[in-house]
XYZ file of C-alpha atoms in Angstrom:
384
model
C 168.595 34.326 -193.203
C 171.889 36.197 -193.285
C 173.719 33.129 -191.936
C 172.449 30.964 -194.798
C 173.349 33.602 -197.380
C 176.903 33.944 -196.072
C 177.273 30.173 -195.800
C 176.192 29.581 -199.400
C 178.348 32.381 -200.824
C 181.503 31.420 -198.913
C 181.177 27.717 -199.593
C 180.631 28.254 -203.331
C 183.536 30.689 -203.390
C 185.720 27.935 -201.941
C 184.421 25.559 -204.620
C 185.573 27.893 -207.376
C 188.883 28.638 -205.672
C 189.624 24.917 -205.718
C 189.090 24.843 -209.481
C 191.062 27.966 -210.365
C 194.016 27.909 -207.945
C 196.606 25.149 -208.035
C 198.734 26.204 -205.074
C 198.686 24.688 -201.592
C 195.095 24.747 -200.363
C 195.612 23.822 -196.719
C 194.051 27.066 -195.483
C 191.107 26.528 -197.842
C 190.633 23.070 -196.367
C 190.585 24.355 -192.791
C 188.165 27.168 -193.629
C 185.830 24.780 -195.442
C 185.897 22.195 -192.663
C 185.369 24.835 -189.974
C 182.465 26.386 -191.882
C 180.682 23.067 -192.415
C 181.168 21.958 -188.814
C 180.118 25.337 -187.419
C 177.008 25.867 -189.564
C 175.857 22.306 -190.259
C 177.421 20.203 -187.513
C 176.648 22.577 -184.649
C 173.169 23.661 -185.722
C 170.523 23.569 -183.043
C 166.858 22.616 -183.371
C 166.567 23.083 -187.129
C 164.153 21.092 -189.279
C 161.455 18.758 -188.011
C 163.238 15.468 -187.281
C 165.470 16.594 -184.419
C 162.773 16.243 -181.744
C 162.093 12.649 -182.734
C 165.800 11.772 -182.749
C 166.403 13.574 -179.465
C 163.637 11.565 -177.822
C 165.219 8.330 -179.064
C 168.595 9.497 -177.769
C 167.140 10.316 -174.354
C 165.218 7.042 -174.212
C 161.739 8.540 -174.077
C 160.533 8.004 -177.628
C 156.832 7.167 -177.958
C 156.725 7.195 -181.751
C 155.686 3.952 -183.464
C 157.929 4.571 -186.495
C 160.252 1.655 -187.237
C 163.871 2.619 -186.566
C 166.767 0.487 -187.785
C 168.596 -1.324 -185.001
C 172.036 0.019 -185.971
C 171.011 3.593 -185.341
C 169.203 2.749 -182.105
C 172.250 0.874 -180.842
C 174.664 3.691 -181.702
C 172.362 6.371 -180.309
C 171.911 4.453 -177.051
C 175.650 3.834 -176.753
C 176.597 7.501 -177.247
C 173.875 8.517 -174.796
C 175.178 5.948 -172.288
C 178.648 7.505 -172.556
C 177.122 10.764 -171.343
C 177.351 12.851 -174.501
C 174.817 15.546 -175.261
C 172.442 14.843 -178.165
C 173.654 17.847 -180.170
C 177.266 16.737 -179.827
C 176.155 13.364 -181.188
C 174.586 15.202 -184.135
C 177.847 17.056 -184.720
C 179.799 13.783 -184.605
C 177.584 12.386 -187.360
C 178.232 15.382 -189.615
C 181.973 15.264 -188.958
C 181.891 11.562 -189.831
C 180.345 12.093 -193.265
C 182.555 15.146 -193.844
C 185.733 13.120 -193.312
C 184.524 10.120 -195.314
C 183.501 12.199 -198.326
C 186.675 14.264 -198.150
C 188.727 11.076 -198.342
C 186.609 9.793 -201.243
C 186.789 13.037 -203.220
C 190.489 13.462 -202.525
C 191.155 10.032 -203.975
C 188.920 10.172 -207.044
C 188.393 13.836 -207.939
C 190.823 16.432 -209.310
C 188.912 19.049 -207.279
C 188.053 17.549 -203.871
C 187.132 20.852 -202.208
C 184.882 21.754 -205.119
C 183.052 18.454 -204.683
C 182.834 18.778 -200.915
C 181.585 22.367 -201.113
C 178.941 21.579 -203.706
C 177.778 18.571 -201.719
C 177.300 20.462 -198.460
C 175.285 23.195 -200.140
C 173.217 21.013 -202.494
C 172.449 18.495 -199.720
C 172.104 21.080 -196.977
C 168.623 20.069 -195.841
C 169.531 16.389 -195.876
C 172.580 16.950 -193.685
C 170.495 18.956 -191.243
C 167.743 16.413 -190.700
C 168.341 12.831 -191.860
C 170.635 11.537 -189.114
C 170.154 7.835 -189.802
C 170.661 8.170 -193.522
C 173.662 10.473 -193.126
C 175.442 7.637 -191.328
C 174.259 5.181 -193.987
C 175.574 7.396 -196.807
C 178.959 7.725 -195.091
C 179.256 3.953 -194.661
C 178.226 3.395 -198.284
C 181.129 5.574 -199.421
C 183.527 3.564 -197.289
C 182.016 0.517 -198.987
C 182.376 2.040 -202.465
C 186.027 2.740 -201.822
C 186.432 -0.951 -200.978
C 184.492 -1.961 -204.081
C 186.576 0.241 -206.369
C 189.670 -1.386 -204.878
C 188.258 -4.851 -205.609
C 187.456 -5.668 -201.970
C 183.962 -6.913 -202.683
C 183.513 -8.931 -199.491
C 184.116 -5.821 -197.411
C 181.765 -3.942 -199.721
C 178.930 -6.376 -199.036
C 179.499 -6.326 -195.280
C 179.573 -2.529 -195.210
C 176.399 -2.272 -197.315
C 174.624 -4.502 -194.808
C 176.007 -2.364 -191.990
C 174.752 0.793 -193.729
C 171.298 -0.755 -194.115
C 171.211 -1.267 -190.346
C 171.159 2.535 -190.101
C 168.818 3.161 -193.025
C 167.180 0.301 -194.887
C 167.390 2.128 -198.227
C 171.152 1.468 -198.299
C 170.433 -2.175 -199.104
C 169.899 -1.017 -202.694
C 173.680 -0.971 -203.144
C 173.916 -4.740 -202.798
C 172.879 -4.979 -206.456
C 175.959 -3.122 -207.732
C 178.300 -6.149 -208.100
C 175.635 -7.939 -210.146
C 174.910 -5.137 -212.612
C 178.311 -3.486 -212.875
C 179.034 -4.752 -216.374
C 178.736 -3.579 -219.962
C 175.537 -5.544 -220.640
C 173.591 -4.015 -217.763
C 175.009 -0.574 -218.488
C 173.605 -0.756 -221.994
C 170.341 -2.119 -220.622
C 170.053 0.792 -218.185
C 170.731 3.285 -220.965
C 167.912 1.755 -222.999
C 165.712 1.728 -219.897
C 166.459 5.409 -219.378
C 165.372 6.284 -222.905
C 162.204 4.205 -222.540
C 161.500 5.874 -219.204
C 161.718 9.279 -220.842
C 159.218 8.286 -223.535
C 156.469 6.318 -221.751
C 155.139 9.252 -219.669
C 154.057 10.860 -222.939
C 151.423 8.116 -223.240
C 150.436 8.518 -219.574
C 151.802 5.115 -218.580
C 153.592 4.683 -215.243
C 154.724 1.065 -214.712
C 155.974 1.640 -211.157
C 152.555 2.842 -210.052
C 151.000 -0.415 -211.253
C 153.674 -2.433 -209.429
C 153.119 -0.556 -206.175
C 149.351 -0.905 -206.410
C 149.904 -4.677 -206.638
C 152.333 -4.579 -203.692
C 149.701 -2.716 -201.714
C 147.611 -5.896 -201.811
C 150.302 -7.883 -199.969
C 150.310 -8.404 -196.166
C 151.489 -5.380 -194.208
C 155.190 -4.807 -193.667
C 156.446 -1.755 -191.786
C 159.072 -0.726 -194.335
C 156.946 -1.563 -197.379
C 154.032 0.294 -195.832
C 156.143 3.433 -195.531
C 157.255 3.239 -199.180
C 153.702 2.617 -200.340
C 152.477 5.601 -198.358
C 154.946 7.885 -200.094
C 154.240 6.478 -203.538
C 150.476 6.115 -203.453
C 149.718 9.342 -201.586
C 152.250 11.699 -203.110
C 151.339 12.384 -206.702
C 153.644 14.926 -208.261
C 152.015 16.565 -211.240
C 155.285 17.846 -212.663
C 156.904 14.655 -213.928
C 160.122 16.194 -215.209
C 161.254 18.639 -212.569
C 164.018 21.167 -213.081
C 166.382 19.028 -210.984
C 165.704 15.920 -213.059
C 166.162 17.741 -216.363
C 169.374 19.274 -215.021
C 170.728 15.837 -214.081
C 169.775 14.353 -217.439
C 171.567 17.165 -219.292
C 174.739 16.795 -217.186
C 174.796 13.003 -217.517
C 174.186 13.087 -221.267
C 176.961 15.663 -221.578
C 179.228 13.401 -219.542
C 178.692 10.515 -221.969
C 179.287 12.887 -224.872
C 182.661 13.876 -223.373
C 183.536 10.477 -221.974
C 186.533 9.766 -224.224
C 188.236 12.979 -223.087
C 187.564 12.107 -219.458
C 189.040 8.639 -219.967
C 192.172 10.175 -221.441
C 192.618 12.556 -218.501
C 191.987 9.845 -215.924
C 194.564 7.571 -217.529
C 197.068 10.409 -217.239
C 196.182 10.692 -213.559
C 196.477 6.911 -213.170
C 192.873 6.452 -212.147
C 191.546 3.115 -213.347
C 188.928 3.228 -216.083
C 187.219 0.377 -214.239
C 186.559 2.920 -211.506
C 184.911 5.229 -214.013
C 182.850 2.362 -215.393
C 181.570 1.491 -211.901
C 180.705 5.134 -211.256
C 178.750 5.098 -214.519
C 176.782 2.080 -213.327
C 175.855 3.942 -210.163
C 174.879 7.124 -211.957
C 172.689 5.123 -214.351
C 170.972 3.475 -211.379
C 170.295 6.961 -210.038
C 168.880 8.078 -213.370
C 166.627 5.022 -213.655
C 165.261 5.618 -210.145
C 164.747 9.328 -210.803
C 162.853 8.699 -214.028
C 160.694 5.752 -213.007
C 159.957 7.135 -209.534
C 159.603 10.716 -210.722
C 155.988 10.796 -209.552
C 157.217 10.447 -205.985
C 159.601 13.196 -204.983
C 160.045 11.923 -201.419
C 161.448 8.562 -202.506
C 163.733 9.958 -205.200
C 165.045 12.799 -203.045
C 166.093 10.369 -200.319
C 167.638 7.840 -202.708
C 169.412 10.651 -204.558
C 171.427 11.440 -201.449
C 173.408 8.240 -201.937
C 174.291 9.214 -205.488
C 174.794 12.968 -205.048
C 178.561 12.708 -204.375
C 179.033 10.562 -207.493
C 177.068 13.018 -209.612
C 179.234 15.868 -208.294
C 182.337 13.771 -208.960
C 181.322 13.401 -212.614
C 180.826 17.167 -212.806
C 184.391 17.622 -211.543
C 185.557 15.385 -214.401
C 183.722 17.595 -216.886
C 185.527 20.609 -215.437
C 188.833 18.743 -215.578
C 188.758 18.145 -219.343
C 188.753 21.869 -220.118
C 192.301 22.756 -221.102
C 192.106 26.487 -220.457
C 191.799 27.711 -216.886
C 189.183 30.272 -217.883
C 187.006 27.492 -219.324
C 187.341 25.504 -216.118
C 186.250 28.557 -214.168
C 183.291 29.289 -216.461
C 181.998 25.721 -216.128
C 182.561 25.696 -212.373
C 180.965 29.112 -211.913
C 177.941 28.222 -214.056
C 177.395 24.990 -212.150
C 177.807 26.830 -208.831
C 175.179 29.352 -209.915
C 172.730 26.527 -210.632
C 173.393 25.069 -207.191
C 172.968 28.497 -205.595
C 169.645 29.026 -207.382
C 168.482 25.623 -206.150
C 169.517 26.504 -202.589
C 167.752 29.871 -202.775
C 164.570 28.167 -204.003
C 164.817 25.756 -201.073
C 165.351 28.597 -198.595
C 162.331 30.518 -199.869
C 159.791 27.731 -199.452
C 157.328 27.754 -196.586
C 158.867 24.740 -194.854
C 162.304 26.363 -194.687
C 160.867 29.631 -193.416
C 159.067 27.856 -190.581
C 161.646 25.270 -189.567
C 165.035 26.807 -190.409
C 164.572 30.477 -189.587
C 165.995 31.913 -187.463
C 169.207 29.923 -187.682
C 170.185 28.502 -184.305
C 173.570 27.225 -183.189
C 174.470 24.903 -180.331
C 177.425 27.049 -179.242
C 175.091 30.012 -178.867
C 172.713 27.827 -176.852
C 175.519 26.850 -174.454
C 176.265 30.523 -173.818
C 172.573 31.431 -173.481
C 171.175 28.447 -171.617
C 168.049 30.316 -170.640
C 166.884 30.435 -174.249
C 163.403 28.950 -174.572
C 163.068 25.966 -176.936
C 159.321 25.495 -176.507
C 158.479 27.565 -179.597
C 160.589 25.334 -181.824
C 159.130 22.191 -180.265
C 155.610 23.459 -180.833
C 156.440 24.252 -184.454
C 157.739 20.720 -185.004
C 154.731 19.101 -183.326
C 152.357 21.252 -185.369
C 154.147 20.233 -188.571
C 153.622 16.533 -187.883
C 150.012 17.028 -186.810
C 149.254 18.830 -190.069
C 151.078 16.199 -192.089
C 148.987 13.389 -190.606
C 145.735 15.070 -191.617
């Protein structure tokens, strides 16, 4: 547990250093990159998905779960080249690290703040969801193309991302709804979505019950399983309320953000497109709030944009002390969320003790059977 505590403290310290210090931050960059690669990229046998992905990599997978062809092709190719599975895992994390760094550096006044917050708030995701990590990284390459008016490349890259995780296909709708009319429509939809649960009416549940009557489809079946079998009693979770507050505050301060971005020569069209994406996230979070599994996975695509908007809210504070207070308060919220995650039963069973691939190389005699048994037991219990 000590490793996770040190990781969270150091990475959030770096986040606040980025906000408060304006000098050359090259050393900060190297420390942050090294920390993320060492703790996240080089982790070993953490979570419950690694065994499944390792079996695919080694060509002995017996699971009937549908896996997107893009991931299978890449995994097979890297395996064919003779790389170890855990080096492949590290490559994936380095890939998303570099892509998000480039994105934040281009669009945020505090790129290391954004990167630090992302790799602590999405810690579990970046440990386990290999296919979707690649999809998220490709989506942010695509978004960079879209924001630079290269929409053909955007479409191609979205399709490529969906070949690693089908959920990425959602982003194909962006060019069609990225306009003032749909933005206003989504704002109205958000307000309606906040009201209708008070009368115990959930339109998405009705839609999915109807879809359940259709002929079986592997991907649809998986979504239906999550939606129809996972019934969250707490409709408005702390995380959802937190996002709503931040987003509403963003719109309240939007004119100041626009002014600052114009001074930094960042196109307001870029901001408008980011708004469209954040509203899509909010709509999904509200209307699918009864299904935490679906929203948590979809949220991973939007998490960097949400953090980017937070960096804009920090930016508009004129006084350095106010920037620090906002940054520190937000960091504390993220830390509390991480602590809550680390204290749950799943984390205690599947993440503790922390294991690192470099340590495994040195101590090759270390027995992995206990971790494998824990993973197998998890999936057996989940199928009950």
